[in-house]
Amino acid sequence: MHRRITDKLVIATHNPGKLAEMKELLAPYGIEAVSAGELGLGEPDETGNDFRSNAAIKAIAAAKAAKLPSFADDSGIVVDALDGAPGIFSARWAGPTKDFNVAMARIERLLQERGSTTPDRRRAHFVSALCVAWPDDHLEEVQARVDGTLVWPPRGTAGFGYDPMFLPDGHSRTFGEMESIEKHGLPPLGLGLSHRARAFVKLAEICLEPR
Ligand code: ITT
């Protein structure tokens, strides 16, 4: 049985870009949200082998610490020509200073080394695994992806992480060139564009009611 989110929710992320998007996605549902940072919660080690298990690790740790239902996202970019890298290590490729210009340049260097210069050899997708965990161990889990092509040089200053390099299929502007509302691509603009918005639509279907 799925469980509805009815009361206060902890957003279990320390990434400000994600936090902003997760708050925007929740806004129409009238759920009071507080971030892990505001509650002073620590960051658990992400020891899982896939996005789904890392999202669960983060949501469960926050639910236990805050004694409240907690909402986590584990996400990343999967590059076909790099055998799926950086994948679950997407945050780590930015190093301790979280410099995504460095991480994007590393992807580009590796693509050049492999001769991946044409769009068909620069395919990638973002993945978002979302997990809501309750203190009594109940979990709700969903996952979604968005496919696209990697461009160089990066374009745009909106968004976060790898957004300036990612051109979603069917669009002429990168995520870095889109306002967050366009990146979400939710009605009336569409039925969900970004990996996170698409996963959120699935979560909303099973756990949320519009107010
Ligand atoms: P939390 O674990 O605290 O949520 P994090 O940044 O460490 O924050 P992840 O382990 O899930 O989160 O790493 C995901 C990385 O993938 C993130 O740091 C971004 O660089 C990248 N990423 C995920 N979603 C993205 C998006 O919508 N746009 C651009 N980059 C994204």
Tab-separated table of N, CA and C and ligand atoms in Angstrom, residues 12-15 18 21 43 46 58 73-77 88 90-91 100 126-127 160-163 175 183 195-196, ligand 1:
chain	number	residue	atom	x	y	z
A	12	ALA	N	15.936	15.922	2.432
A	12	ALA	CA	17.230	15.401	2.871
A	12	ALA	C	18.297	15.599	1.801
A	13	THR	N	18.619	16.872	1.546
A	13	THR	CA	19.726	17.159	0.637
A	13	THR	C	20.545	18.309	1.190
A	14	HIS	N	21.835	18.305	0.866
A	14	HIS	CA	22.710	19.429	1.208
A	14	HIS	C	23.134	20.169	-0.052
A	15	ASN	N	22.506	19.848	-1.173
A	15	ASN	CA	22.823	20.486	-2.452
A	15	ASN	C	21.809	21.618	-2.686
A	18	LYS	N	19.528	21.334	-5.869
A	18	LYS	CA	18.476	20.324	-5.716
A	18	LYS	C	17.406	20.788	-4.749
A	21	GLU	N	14.956	23.054	-6.329
A	21	GLU	CA	14.041	22.351	-7.242
A	21	GLU	C	13.036	21.499	-6.464
A	43	GLU	N	25.448	14.383	6.804
A	43	GLU	CA	25.326	13.710	5.504
A	43	GLU	C	25.801	12.275	5.656
A	46	GLU	N	27.297	7.717	1.166
A	46	GLU	CA	26.493	7.129	0.090
A	46	GLU	C	27.207	5.868	-0.392
A	58	LYS	N	19.942	8.122	2.167
A	58	LYS	CA	19.802	9.518	2.612
A	58	LYS	C	18.448	9.771	3.268
A	73	ASP	N	16.795	12.755	-2.896
A	73	ASP	CA	17.032	12.537	-4.334
A	73	ASP	C	18.459	12.045	-4.477
A	74	ASP	N	18.658	10.969	-5.210
A	74	ASP	CA	20.012	10.649	-5.649
A	74	ASP	C	19.994	10.687	-7.166
A	75	SER	N	20.944	11.401	-7.723
A	75	SER	CA	20.880	11.669	-9.151
A	75	SER	C	22.270	11.728	-9.733
A	76	GLY	N	22.326	11.856	-11.056
A	76	GLY	CA	23.625	11.977	-11.703
A	76	GLY	C	23.472	11.903	-13.199
A	77	ILE	N	24.594	12.103	-13.854
A	77	ILE	CA	24.597	12.055	-15.310
A	77	ILE	C	25.346	10.804	-15.761
A	88	ILE	N	26.706	7.378	-10.509
A	88	ILE	CA	26.475	7.675	-9.084
A	88	ILE	C	27.623	8.482	-8.480
A	90	SER	N	28.673	11.316	-9.807
A	90	SER	CA	28.592	12.641	-10.440
A	90	SER	C	28.990	13.773	-9.500
A	91	ALA	N	28.560	13.716	-8.252
A	91	ALA	CA	28.925	14.790	-7.311
A	91	ALA	C	30.423	14.741	-7.030
A	100	PHE	N	31.898	22.355	-10.685
A	100	PHE	CA	31.365	21.580	-11.807
A	100	PHE	C	31.952	21.990	-13.149
A	126	PHE	N	20.354	12.023	-17.649
A	126	PHE	CA	20.292	12.273	-16.211
A	126	PHE	C	19.324	11.268	-15.603
A	127	VAL	N	19.643	10.830	-14.398
A	127	VAL	CA	18.751	9.946	-13.639
A	127	VAL	C	18.442	10.611	-12.305
A	160	PHE	N	22.284	24.071	-12.075
A	160	PHE	CA	23.437	23.696	-11.252
A	160	PHE	C	24.113	22.485	-11.891
A	161	GLY	N	25.226	22.074	-11.277
A	161	GLY	CA	25.892	20.850	-11.711
A	161	GLY	C	26.216	20.841	-13.203
A	162	TYR	N	25.806	19.783	-13.872
A	162	TYR	CA	26.139	19.559	-15.280
A	162	TYR	C	25.131	20.211	-16.247
A	163	ASP	N	24.206	21.021	-15.729
A	163	ASP	CA	23.145	21.589	-16.578
A	163	ASP	C	23.660	22.296	-17.840
A	175	PHE	N	19.907	22.751	-20.322
A	175	PHE	CA	19.289	22.998	-19.012
A	175	PHE	C	19.878	24.263	-18.381
A	183	LYS	N	12.842	23.881	-17.119
A	183	LYS	CA	13.559	22.621	-16.875
A	183	LYS	C	12.607	21.583	-16.257
A	195	HIS	N	14.745	14.913	-15.343
A	195	HIS	CA	14.710	13.637	-14.618
A	195	HIS	C	14.006	13.788	-13.271
A	196	ARG	N	14.311	14.901	-12.573
A	196	ARG	CA	13.740	15.089	-11.222
A	196	ARG	C	12.239	15.373	-11.317
B	1	ITT	P1	22.848	15.391	-1.667
B	1	ITT	O1	23.421	14.001	-1.645
B	1	ITT	O2	23.035	16.130	-0.391
B	1	ITT	O3	21.430	15.413	-2.148
B	1	ITT	P2	24.708	15.725	-3.855
B	1	ITT	O4	25.037	16.874	-4.754
B	1	ITT	O5	25.853	15.020	-3.191
B	1	ITT	O6	23.678	16.255	-2.768
B	1	ITT	P3	24.127	13.368	-5.397
B	1	ITT	O7	25.031	12.494	-4.617
B	1	ITT	O8	22.784	12.808	-5.785
B	1	ITT	O9	23.811	14.710	-4.628
B	1	ITT	O10	24.899	13.852	-6.680
B	1	ITT	C1	24.222	14.232	-7.814
B	1	ITT	C2	25.094	15.103	-8.675
B	1	ITT	O11	24.652	14.932	-10.031
B	1	ITT	C3	24.885	16.559	-8.343
B	1	ITT	O12	25.851	17.042	-7.461
B	1	ITT	C4	24.947	17.220	-9.702
B	1	ITT	O13	26.235	17.559	-10.013
B	1	ITT	C5	24.499	16.156	-10.665
B	1	ITT	N1	23.104	16.434	-10.989
B	1	ITT	C6	22.012	15.805	-10.505
B	1	ITT	N2	20.896	16.374	-10.949
B	1	ITT	C7	21.279	17.391	-11.739
B	1	ITT	C8	20.582	18.361	-12.464
B	1	ITT	O14	19.266	18.449	-12.454
B	1	ITT	N3	21.295	19.245	-13.150
B	1	ITT	C9	22.640	19.202	-13.159
B	1	ITT	N4	23.373	18.341	-12.479
B	1	ITT	C10	22.698	17.423	-11.766
